[in-house]
Structures are given as structure tokens and as C-alpha cells.
Short mmCIF file of C-alpha atoms and ligand atoms in Angstrom, two decimals:
data_model
loop_
_atom_site.label_atom_id
_atom_site.label_comp_id
_atom_site.label_asym_id
_atom_site.label_seq_id
_atom_site.Cartn_x
_atom_site.Cartn_y
_atom_site.Cartn_z
CA UNK A 227 17.92 0.88 -13.76
CA UNK A 228 15.02 2.90 -11.88
CA UNK A 229 16.36 3.15 -8.91
CA UNK A 230 20.32 4.23 -7.78
CA UNK A 231 20.85 1.71 -5.73
CA UNK A 232 24.65 0.66 -3.15
CA UNK A 233 25.67 -3.08 -3.52
CA UNK A 234 24.33 -4.21 -0.32
CA UNK A 235 21.01 -2.85 -2.26
CA UNK A 236 21.32 -4.56 -5.08
CA UNK A 237 22.19 -7.58 -3.32
CA UNK A 238 18.91 -7.48 -1.58
CA UNK A 239 17.11 -6.87 -4.23
CA UNK A 240 18.30 -9.51 -6.46
CA UNK A 241 17.46 -12.05 -3.45
CA UNK A 242 13.55 -10.54 -3.62
CA UNK A 243 13.37 -10.46 -6.69
CA UNK A 244 14.02 -14.25 -6.94
CA UNK A 245 11.59 -14.89 -4.23
CA UNK A 246 8.48 -13.07 -5.98
CA UNK A 247 9.49 -14.80 -9.26
CA UNK A 248 10.03 -18.10 -7.99
CA UNK A 249 7.45 -18.28 -4.72
CA UNK A 250 4.79 -15.91 -4.98
CA UNK A 251 4.12 -14.66 -8.84
CA UNK A 252 2.57 -17.81 -10.35
CA UNK A 253 1.31 -19.45 -7.36
CA UNK A 254 -0.96 -16.24 -6.59
CA UNK A 255 -2.53 -16.92 -9.58
CA UNK A 256 -4.90 -19.60 -7.95
CA UNK A 257 -5.53 -17.27 -5.11
CA UNK A 258 -6.96 -14.53 -7.09
CA UNK A 259 -9.14 -16.76 -8.14
CA UNK A 260 -10.35 -18.76 -5.05
CA UNK A 261 -10.03 -15.33 -3.28
CA UNK A 262 -8.45 -17.50 -0.18
CA UNK A 263 -5.49 -15.47 1.92
CA UNK A 264 -2.47 -17.64 0.89
CA UNK A 265 -0.54 -17.94 4.27
CA UNK A 266 1.74 -20.28 3.31
CA UNK A 267 3.18 -17.44 0.89
CA UNK A 268 2.81 -15.20 3.44
CA UNK A 269 4.61 -17.37 5.69
CA UNK A 270 7.64 -17.98 3.58
CA UNK A 271 8.05 -14.10 2.98
CA UNK A 272 7.71 -13.20 6.28
CA UNK A 273 10.65 -15.90 7.34
CA UNK A 274 12.91 -13.95 5.17
CA UNK A 275 12.00 -10.79 6.78
CA UNK A 276 9.89 -8.84 4.08
CA UNK A 277 7.70 -7.61 6.32
CA UNK A 278 9.69 -6.00 8.93
CA UNK A 279 11.96 -3.92 5.95
CA UNK A 280 10.78 -0.82 7.35
CA UNK A 281 11.99 -1.25 11.15
CA UNK A 282 15.02 1.09 11.87
CA UNK A 283 18.01 -0.48 12.79
CA UNK A 284 17.12 0.85 16.52
CA UNK A 285 14.69 -1.38 16.86
CA UNK A 286 16.09 -4.68 15.77
CA UNK A 287 15.60 -4.13 11.99
CA UNK A 288 17.91 -3.94 8.82
CA UNK A 289 17.74 -0.60 8.44
CA UNK A 290 17.56 -0.68 4.43
CA UNK A 291 16.67 3.45 3.45
CA UNK A 292 13.71 4.46 1.42
CA UNK A 293 14.81 4.10 -2.24
CA UNK A 294 16.00 0.23 -1.32
CA UNK A 295 12.45 -0.29 0.27
CA UNK A 296 10.99 1.08 -2.90
CA UNK A 297 12.94 -1.01 -5.09
CA UNK A 298 11.67 -4.39 -3.26
CA UNK A 299 8.32 -2.92 -2.55
CA UNK A 300 8.12 -2.67 -6.72
CA UNK A 301 9.29 -6.25 -7.24
CA UNK A 302 6.47 -7.57 -4.66
CA UNK A 303 4.07 -6.00 -6.56
CA UNK A 304 5.87 -6.66 -9.99
CA UNK A 305 4.58 -10.74 -8.76
CA UNK A 306 1.01 -9.82 -7.28
CA UNK A 307 -0.32 -6.26 -6.13
CA UNK A 308 -2.46 -8.23 -3.33
CA UNK A 309 0.98 -8.91 -1.85
CA UNK A 310 1.97 -5.56 -2.32
CA UNK A 311 -0.77 -4.83 -0.66
CA UNK A 312 -0.69 -7.08 2.81
CA UNK A 313 3.35 -6.11 3.38
CA UNK A 314 2.46 -2.22 2.53
CA UNK A 315 -0.45 -1.98 4.46
CA UNK A 316 1.05 -3.77 7.25
CA UNK A 317 3.40 -1.16 7.13
CA UNK A 318 1.40 1.72 6.63
CA UNK A 319 -0.17 0.65 10.44
CA UNK A 320 3.20 0.60 12.01
CA UNK A 321 4.26 4.08 10.50
CA UNK A 322 1.61 6.10 13.17
CA UNK A 323 3.94 4.27 15.84
CA UNK A 324 6.64 5.36 14.79
CA UNK A 325 5.73 8.95 14.18
CA UNK A 326 3.83 9.46 17.52
CA UNK A 327 4.45 5.94 19.89
CA UNK A 328 6.69 6.03 22.93
CA UNK A 329 9.93 3.59 22.86
CA UNK A 330 7.88 0.83 24.86
CA UNK A 331 5.14 1.33 21.91
CA UNK A 332 7.75 1.58 18.87
CA UNK A 333 9.38 -1.51 20.30
CA UNK A 334 6.48 -3.14 20.72
CA UNK A 335 5.25 -3.15 17.59
CA UNK A 336 8.83 -3.67 15.55
CA UNK A 337 8.87 -6.96 17.37
CA UNK A 338 5.54 -7.83 15.83
CA UNK A 339 6.90 -7.16 12.30
CA UNK A 340 10.21 -8.81 13.46
CA UNK A 341 8.33 -11.75 14.51
CA UNK A 342 6.19 -12.42 10.75
CA UNK A 343 3.48 -10.63 12.59
CA UNK A 344 1.44 -7.78 10.83
CA UNK A 345 0.14 -4.36 11.26
CA UNK A 346 -3.36 -2.71 10.61
CA UNK A 347 -4.13 0.79 10.27
CA UNK A 348 -7.98 1.65 11.40
CA UNK A 349 -8.76 5.26 9.84
CA UNK A 350 -11.87 4.04 7.66
CA UNK A 351 -15.68 4.02 8.92
CA UNK A 352 -18.54 2.80 6.63
CA UNK A 353 -19.57 6.73 6.43
CA UNK A 354 -15.99 8.45 6.29
CA UNK A 355 -13.29 7.31 4.19
CA UNK A 356 -12.15 10.48 2.40
CA UNK A 357 -12.86 12.48 5.51
CA UNK A 358 -11.83 10.86 8.49
CA UNK A 359 -12.60 13.88 10.67
CA UNK A 360 -16.36 12.78 10.47
CA UNK A 361 -14.77 9.62 12.78
CA UNK A 362 -17.80 8.21 14.65
CA UNK A 363 -16.16 5.47 16.83
CA UNK A 364 -15.25 6.82 20.16
CA UNK A 365 -12.92 6.47 23.27
CA UNK A 366 -14.70 7.05 26.55
CA UNK A 367 -11.92 7.73 29.56
CA UNK A 368 -12.93 5.72 32.47
CA UNK A 369 -10.87 6.14 35.47
CA UNK A 370 -7.31 5.49 33.77
CA UNK A 371 -8.39 3.88 30.58
CA UNK A 372 -10.35 4.27 27.23
CA UNK A 373 -13.35 1.97 26.45
CA UNK A 374 -13.50 2.18 22.61
CA UNK A 375 -16.74 1.57 20.16
CA UNK A 376 -17.25 1.50 16.34
CA UNK A 377 -17.13 0.13 13.41
CA UNK A 378 -14.10 0.19 10.86
CA UNK A 379 -14.31 -0.35 7.33
CA UNK A 380 -11.87 -1.66 4.61
CA UNK A 381 -9.16 -2.49 6.76
CA UNK A 382 -6.22 -4.54 5.37
CA UNK A 383 -5.23 -7.53 7.21
CA UNK A 384 -7.94 -6.96 9.38
CA UNK A 385 -8.31 -10.25 10.49
CA UNK A 386 -4.55 -11.72 10.41
CA UNK A 387 -2.95 -8.11 12.21
CA UNK A 388 -0.89 -8.48 15.12
CA UNK A 389 -1.49 -4.65 16.01
CA UNK A 390 -3.83 -2.35 15.34
CA UNK A 391 -3.62 1.75 15.42
CA UNK A 392 -7.20 2.96 15.19
CA UNK A 393 -8.37 6.45 15.08
CA UNK A 394 -11.73 7.28 17.61
CA UNK A 395 -13.54 10.53 19.17
CA UNK A 396 -12.01 11.48 22.27
CA UNK A 397 -14.44 14.60 22.30
CA UNK A 398 -17.02 14.83 19.50
CA UNK A 399 -17.46 18.43 20.13
CA UNK A 400 -13.50 19.04 18.81
CA UNK A 401 -14.30 17.58 14.82
CA UNK A 402 -10.79 16.71 13.64
CA UNK A 403 -9.37 17.77 17.11
CA UNK A 404 -11.07 15.78 18.89
CA UNK A 405 -9.76 12.35 17.45
CA UNK A 406 -6.85 10.11 18.82
CA UNK A 407 -4.92 7.40 17.89
CA UNK A 408 -4.65 4.10 20.15
CA UNK A 409 -2.43 1.14 19.52
CA UNK A 410 -3.92 -2.09 20.61
CA UNK A 411 -2.70 -5.69 20.17
CA UNK A 412 -4.80 -8.44 18.37
CA UNK A 413 -6.76 -10.40 20.91
CA UNK A 414 -7.87 -7.68 23.16
CA UNK A 415 -11.21 -8.50 24.62
CA UNK A 416 -13.86 -6.62 22.10
CA UNK A 417 -11.64 -6.51 19.15
CA UNK A 418 -13.12 -8.71 16.37
CA UNK A 419 -12.54 -8.91 12.36
CA UNK A 420 -16.58 -8.36 10.52
CA UNK A 421 -16.79 -8.55 7.34
CA UNK A 422 -14.87 -9.90 4.79
CA UNK A 423 -14.58 -7.92 1.20
CA UNK A 424 -15.26 -9.92 -1.95
CA UNK A 425 -12.67 -7.39 -3.68
CA UNK A 426 -12.40 -7.13 -8.20
CA UNK A 427 -8.20 -7.48 -7.58
CA UNK A 428 -5.49 -7.34 -4.93
CA UNK A 429 -7.45 -10.46 -3.97
CA UNK A 430 -4.24 -12.08 -1.91
CA UNK A 431 -4.37 -9.55 0.63
CA UNK A 432 -6.99 -9.23 3.40
CA UNK A 433 -9.72 -6.69 3.78
CA UNK A 434 -12.31 -6.74 6.48
CA UNK A 435 -14.54 -4.44 9.11
CA UNK A 436 -12.62 -4.12 12.32
CA UNK A 437 -15.40 -4.00 15.14
CA UNK A 438 -14.77 -2.42 18.47
CA UNK A 439 -17.11 -3.54 21.05
CA UNK A 440 -16.64 -2.13 24.57
CA UNK A 441 -12.74 -2.28 23.99
CA UNK A 442 -11.05 -1.40 27.05
CA UNK A 443 -7.00 0.24 26.44
CA UNK A 444 -5.19 1.42 28.76
CA UNK A 445 -4.31 5.26 29.04
CA UNK A 446 -0.71 4.61 27.92
CA UNK A 447 -2.18 2.61 24.98
CA UNK A 448 -2.96 5.93 22.89
CA UNK A 449 0.03 7.59 20.49
CA UNK A 450 0.60 10.37 21.39
CA UNK A 451 -1.56 13.44 22.88
CA UNK A 452 -5.33 13.45 23.44
CA UNK A 453 -6.65 14.93 20.40
CA UNK A 454 -3.15 13.97 18.12
CA UNK A 455 -5.04 11.60 16.05
CA UNK A 456 -6.19 13.50 13.51
CA UNK A 457 -2.24 14.62 12.49
CA UNK A 458 -1.03 11.62 13.20
CA UNK A 459 -2.76 9.60 10.65
CA UNK A 460 -2.26 12.70 8.02
CA UNK A 461 1.64 12.40 8.50
CA UNK A 462 0.84 8.13 8.31
CA UNK A 463 -0.35 8.91 5.11
CA UNK A 464 1.79 11.53 3.58
CA UNK A 465 4.38 8.77 4.35
CA UNK A 466 2.84 5.53 3.16
CA UNK A 467 1.54 7.21 -0.27
CA UNK A 468 4.35 7.42 -1.89
CA UNK A 469 4.95 3.44 -1.65
CA UNK A 470 1.63 3.15 -2.78
CA UNK A 471 2.48 4.69 -6.05
CA UNK A 472 5.45 2.52 -6.18
CA UNK A 473 3.21 -1.02 -6.12
CA UNK A 474 1.34 1.07 -8.91
CA UNK A 475 4.91 1.27 -10.99
CA UNK A 476 5.06 -2.10 -10.06
CA UNK A 477 1.65 -3.38 -11.63
CA UNK A 478 2.94 -1.00 -15.13
CA UNK A 479 6.16 -2.12 -14.90
CA UNK A 480 4.41 -5.98 -15.52
CA UNK A 481 2.38 -4.64 -17.98
CA UNK A 482 5.00 -3.74 -20.33
CA UNK A 483 6.79 -7.16 -19.04
CA UNK A 484 3.73 -8.91 -20.53
CA UNK A 485 3.41 -6.83 -23.88
CA UNK A 486 6.61 -6.97 -24.98
CA UNK A 487 7.10 -10.56 -24.14
CA UNK A 488 3.52 -11.56 -26.16
CA UNK A 489 4.46 -8.98 -29.07
CA UNK A 490 8.02 -10.91 -29.73
CA UNK A 491 6.52 -13.80 -30.09
CA UNK A 492 2.65 -13.01 -31.59
CA UNK A 493 2.85 -13.08 -35.85
CA UNK A 494 0.36 -11.01 -37.77
CA UNK A 495 1.02 -10.62 -41.49
CA UNK A 496 3.99 -11.90 -42.11
CA UNK A 497 5.69 -10.71 -38.86
CA UNK A 498 5.97 -10.57 -34.73
CA UNK A 499 3.50 -7.38 -33.86
CA UNK A 500 6.54 -6.09 -32.12
CA UNK A 501 8.13 -4.42 -35.45
CA UNK A 502 4.71 -2.81 -36.21
CA UNK A 503 5.40 1.46 -35.11
CA UNK A 504 1.73 0.71 -34.12
CA UNK A 505 2.52 -1.33 -31.10
CA UNK A 506 6.19 -0.01 -30.43
CA UNK A 507 5.09 3.73 -30.28
CA UNK A 508 2.38 2.03 -27.26
CA UNK A 509 5.28 0.36 -25.54
CA UNK A 510 7.26 3.38 -25.67
CA UNK A 511 4.09 5.78 -23.98
CA UNK A 512 4.01 3.29 -21.42
CA UNK A 513 7.60 2.77 -20.98
CA UNK A 514 7.26 6.86 -20.40
CA UNK A 515 4.46 6.84 -17.81
CA UNK A 516 5.63 4.25 -15.93
CA UNK A 517 9.48 5.53 -15.64
CA UNK A 518 7.84 8.79 -14.39
CA UNK A 519 6.00 7.95 -12.14
CA UNK A 520 9.05 5.80 -10.78
CA UNK A 521 11.06 8.93 -10.49
CA UNK A 522 8.37 10.95 -9.43
CA UNK A 523 8.40 8.44 -6.23
CA UNK A 524 12.13 8.69 -6.17
CA UNK A 525 11.88 12.03 -5.10
CA UNK A 526 9.29 11.95 -2.66
CA UNK A 527 11.21 9.43 -1.10
CA UNK A 528 14.65 11.61 -2.16
CA UNK A 529 12.76 14.39 -0.11
CA UNK A 530 11.53 12.25 3.05
CA UNK A 531 15.07 10.57 3.75
CA UNK A 532 16.68 14.51 4.02
CA UNK A 533 13.81 15.97 6.45
CA UNK A 534 12.56 18.22 4.02
CA UNK A 535 8.57 18.42 2.76
CA UNK A 536 7.53 15.87 0.78
CA UNK A 537 3.46 15.55 1.34
CA UNK A 538 2.49 17.59 -2.10
CA UNK A 539 5.31 15.09 -3.37
CA UNK A 540 3.90 11.78 -1.75
CA UNK A 541 0.25 12.83 -3.39
CA UNK A 542 2.01 13.26 -6.89
CA UNK A 543 3.67 10.46 -6.89
CA UNK A 544 0.31 8.36 -5.52
CA UNK A 545 -1.84 10.02 -7.63
CA UNK A 546 0.07 9.59 -10.87
CA UNK A 547 1.04 6.46 -10.66
CA UNK A 548 -2.37 4.82 -9.95
CA UNK A 549 -3.71 6.66 -12.62
CA UNK A 550 -0.91 5.58 -15.19
CA UNK A 551 -1.05 2.06 -13.62
CA UNK A 552 -4.72 1.57 -15.46
CA UNK A 553 -3.98 3.16 -18.62
CA UNK A 554 -0.70 1.13 -18.99
CA UNK A 555 -2.92 -2.02 -17.81
CA UNK A 556 -5.82 -1.26 -20.36
CA UNK A 557 -2.87 -0.92 -23.21
CA UNK A 558 -1.05 -4.53 -22.32
CA UNK A 559 -4.27 -5.92 -23.12
CA UNK A 560 -5.33 -3.63 -26.07
CA UNK A 561 -1.27 -5.32 -27.29
CA UNK A 562 -2.47 -9.03 -26.77
CA UNK A 563 -6.29 -8.06 -28.25
CA UNK A 564 -9.00 -11.12 -26.94
CA UNK A 565 -5.90 -12.82 -25.26
CA UNK A 566 -5.40 -10.22 -23.21
CA UNK A 567 -9.14 -10.33 -22.36
CA UNK A 568 -8.68 -13.51 -21.21
CA UNK A 569 -8.38 -14.85 -17.66
CA UNK A 570 -5.95 -18.01 -19.43
CA UNK A 571 -3.65 -14.24 -19.83
CA UNK A 572 -1.99 -12.67 -16.72
CA UNK A 573 -3.07 -9.08 -18.04
CA UNK A 574 -6.81 -9.04 -17.05
CA UNK A 575 -5.92 -9.69 -13.51
CA UNK A 576 -3.32 -6.37 -13.61
CA UNK A 577 -6.12 -3.91 -14.42
CA UNK A 578 -8.27 -5.13 -11.85
CA UNK A 579 -5.14 -5.04 -9.48
CA UNK A 580 -4.19 -1.32 -11.06
CA UNK A 581 -7.76 -0.10 -9.98
CA UNK A 582 -7.34 -0.03 -6.44
CA UNK A 583 -4.88 2.57 -6.76
CA UNK A 584 -6.69 5.15 -7.47
CA UNK A 585 -9.00 4.36 -4.70
CA UNK A 586 -7.12 3.37 -1.49
CA UNK A 587 -4.69 5.51 0.77
CA UNK A 588 -6.87 8.44 -0.19
CA UNK A 589 -8.30 8.67 -3.71
CA UNK A 590 -6.51 10.41 -6.55
CA UNK A 591 -9.66 12.65 -5.85
CA UNK A 592 -8.26 13.93 -2.38
CA UNK A 593 -4.86 13.97 -3.91
CA UNK A 594 -5.46 16.52 -6.03
CA UNK A 595 -7.15 18.35 -3.17
CA UNK A 596 -3.83 18.12 -1.26
CA UNK A 597 -1.69 18.59 -4.55
CA UNK A 598 -4.53 22.15 -5.40
CA UNK A 599 -3.79 23.13 -1.55
CA UNK A 600 -0.39 22.88 -1.19
CA UNK A 601 -0.24 25.00 -4.53
CA UNK A 602 -3.49 27.22 -4.10
CA UNK A 603 -3.69 27.43 0.08
CA UNK A 604 -6.87 26.05 1.51
CA UNK A 605 -10.05 29.25 0.60
N1 LIG D 729 0.54 16.77 7.90
C1 LIG D 729 -0.01 17.16 9.18
N2 LIG D 729 -1.00 17.79 9.32
C2 LIG D 729 -1.89 18.40 8.34
C3 LIG D 729 -1.87 17.31 7.70
C4 LIG D 729 -0.86 16.86 6.88
N3 LIG D 729 -0.51 16.19 6.17
N4 LIG D 729 -3.01 17.62 6.97
C5 LIG D 729 -3.42 18.24 7.36
N5 LIG D 729 -2.91 18.30 8.58
C6 LIG D 729 -3.53 19.18 9.88
C7 LIG D 729 -3.93 20.81 9.39
O1 LIG D 729 -3.10 20.96 9.11
C8 LIG D 729 -5.06 20.68 10.22
O2 LIG D 729 -4.32 21.71 11.69
P1 LIG D 729 -4.73 22.76 12.10
O3 LIG D 729 -6.73 22.95 12.50
O4 LIG D 729 -3.88 23.12 13.35
O5 LIG D 729 -4.45 24.28 11.41
C9 LIG D 729 -5.86 20.12 10.43
O6 LIG D 729 -4.94 18.74 10.58
C10 LIG D 729 -7.37 19.95 9.78
O7 LIG D 729 -6.91 19.87 8.51
P2 LIG D 729 -7.68 20.16 7.41
O8 LIG D 729 -9.02 21.00 7.65
O9 LIG D 729 -6.83 20.56 5.56
O10 LIG D 729 -8.89 18.99 7.19
P3 LIG D 729 -9.57 18.47 6.02
O11 LIG D 729 -10.89 17.86 7.41
O12 LIG D 729 -9.94 19.38 5.22
O13 LIG D 729 -8.91 16.97 5.11
C11 LIG D 729 -7.88 16.04 3.70
C12 LIG D 729 -8.00 17.00 4.38
C13 LIG D 729 -8.57 16.00 2.62
C14 LIG D 729 -6.67 15.78 2.71
C15 LIG D 729 -7.84 14.60 4.72
O14 LIG D 729 -9.25 14.51 4.97
C16 LIG D 729 -7.50 13.63 3.87
O15 LIG D 729 -6.41 13.17 3.42
N6 LIG D 729 -8.75 12.25 3.68
C17 LIG D 729 -8.33 11.35 2.99
C18 LIG D 729 -7.88 10.19 3.85
C19 LIG D 729 -7.56 8.55 3.28
O16 LIG D 729 -6.08 8.74 3.09
N7 LIG D 729 -8.15 7.82 3.38
C20 LIG D 729 -7.81 6.80 2.97
C21 LIG D 729 -8.20 5.96 4.15
S1 LIG D 729 -6.84 5.32 5.12
S2 LIG D 729 -5.85 3.70 4.56
#
């Protein structure tokens, strides 16, 4: 058992597992081909409360611990990584509100998630994915309002979110200390979804530009204080990255499940291929990597739960899981041979899905910067 859960957590896991198995896994296949956002699947998931798992009890949520949440996220990713991404990225948008929002902002965003809506975290810009301190989006003070202009890109839930957390430069002369974060409700005039990405994988998630044209918000829309946006974003990513690692673990676990099932039924040289040591050792290596990645995530989440520093561990959990999910997916394809390369079998999709985990929420090169700075200091 990868996660040690209490009885309540085990029941919840069984329910979510059944839902993902019956309502997500097979259904998402056709949407992987069409690239259409499967609203009916998400509507059912939101009705079950899968979008609001991270809402604390004080704001109306069920208040589960982070390790139980991770076990549920892994099931979602095992069924479909795009499905996982939609829900995890919605909660990525929610985290800065929990980190820096006032009570009113926290309740506002919580209510949207509890009612089946989504959040979006708008940090990345066309020229500044890895380097958010070079933020080009501006927020200019005008009386007791701010006026935002700019373009964000690769925003998960860009066209479907109920609220957006947007970083913008309130003082360009101050670099990262001149960036602020705003909580903006969907429907605010001037905020719209732009170009939708046609992606290699996670095709059941919605990824668009978010365009800001003279978006007027009250000064009270700011999260925290002016100039705190960069640090809020960094803290958000620290907290979110472990869950991205968990998503990668889900994809890797699915690869193992598919490879094992295949190796028990495929016969060559008069016996099932799973009886050959060559295959057994590949499966063993896939398991070593996947379980190690899972336990790194559990370690990072345990530190988080206990209020201990976890920035380095979160980066390791994300980076390692992202890297091994690609390796494990390649191994699964190899075990299935020609069928692994065929779109009729599920593992080629798993490779396409796995790749994103080395890229989003900070590339694995960025994670290595975070890790090396934690070890060596910044010099
Ligand atoms: N928590 C709190 N504060 C942090 C922090 C963290 N995890 N990381 C950095 N900071 C603070 C620093 O302490 C520093 O504050 P002071 O000047 O007061 O000391 C400030 O933020 C600037 O930090 P730093 O100089 O380290 O920033 P860099 O520009 O060198 O960037 C990295 C650091 C590379 C780690 C950062 O830009 C990053 O994470 N980039 C990737 C962004 C990303 O993940 N994008 C994906 C899209 S979001 S889905």
C-alpha cells in the first residue's frame, strides 16, 4: 500500500477509484483523439466533489489531509492525466488564495470550487515561463482600482475557470519585488480566453491564453500586499509541485498495470512473456522507480502537514516523478512491442501524457535549480 490512510480515507479512495475506473478511464480515450473538453465527465466529477478536495473544513470543504488527497489524485491521473491536470491546476489557482487571501477572498474562491467551478493560475507569459520575475503584464493604480493589461499563456482552465489569480507588475522598476497578485472573477470585463493549445498529451484539459485588456478591479482584489506577488507565486508552486509528482506517479502506475496485464497474456516461444526474466526485471525496475517517486511525494507532504520546510523535497518529488514517468512509459511501450506503438493500445497515450510532467509547474531544469540552491546556496 503506497499511502497509509485511515478508514475514512480508504472508503473515499475506494469511491474515487471506482468513479475513475467507470466514468473517466475509457470515456477519456475518445476525447484524447478529438481534443474536446469532456464537459459531461467533469460535471459528474464536480458533482462528486472531486474539484473541492483541498477546500479546508472552515470554508465548507471536507477537510481531508494531504496524503489522502494525494492518493485520490493518483487515481485520477491513472485514469487520465488530463482529467488529473484540470483538477490539480484548479487547486493550483486556489492555493495562492489560501496562502495570501483575506477571509472574504478565501470564502469566495472556496465557494466556486464547492459549487463545481474551477480556478486558474495565471503566471506564465509568452516570454517568461521559467522566469516569472520578467513579468510583462501590468497593473496600474487608478484611484482605488487597478487596471490590468497583458497576456498570459499555457493557462490550464483558461476558458472555463470561475476565478483567475493573475500576477502583474505594479512597479516595473522593482523586478520581482514589483509584482503583485490579483484574484479576478470570471466575467470581469476585459478578461478573456485567447488561443487554445492543441497539445501532444493531457488533451482532456483546457489550455489557453488569458488576455487582459483594461481589466479594472478594485484594490481589494489584490492578494496580500503590493509587491508580494512573486513570493506568493513561489510558495504556491512549492505546495503544488508535490501533487504534480503524484500525478506523474499515477501515469507510471498505469504503465505498470498495462505492462503486467499484457505480459501475462502475450505468448512467445511457447510461454507468456511475463515468465521471461528480461520482462520481470523491467517490471521490477519500473516498480522501483514508481514506488520511490510515490514515497518522495509522501515525504514532502508529511513535511508540509507538519509545518516543516519542504521546498527542496517538493522539487525533488516533482522532478524525479516527472523523469521516471517518461522512462516507465517508454518501458511499457517496449514490453508491448509493436502494440505499444499502436494507437489501439493505451500506452502510447501514457507516454504523450507523461512528458508534460517534466515541463509544467516549472521545468525539471528549474526544479534542479531549486534543489541545487537548497544544497549549495545561491551564488
Ligand atoms: N518561497 C518563498 N520565497 C521565495 C521562494 C520560495 N519558494 N523562492 C524564492 N523566493 C524569494 C527569495 O527569497 C527572494 O526574496 P528576497 O529577495 O526577499 O530574498 C525572491 O523570492 C527572489 O528569489 P530568487 O532570486 O531566487 O528568484 P529567481 O528569479 O532567481 O527565480 C526560480 C527563482 C528559478 C526558482 C523561480 O523563478 C521559479 O520557480 N521559476 C519557475 C516558475 C514556474 O514554475 N513556472 C511554471 C509556470 S506556473 S504553472
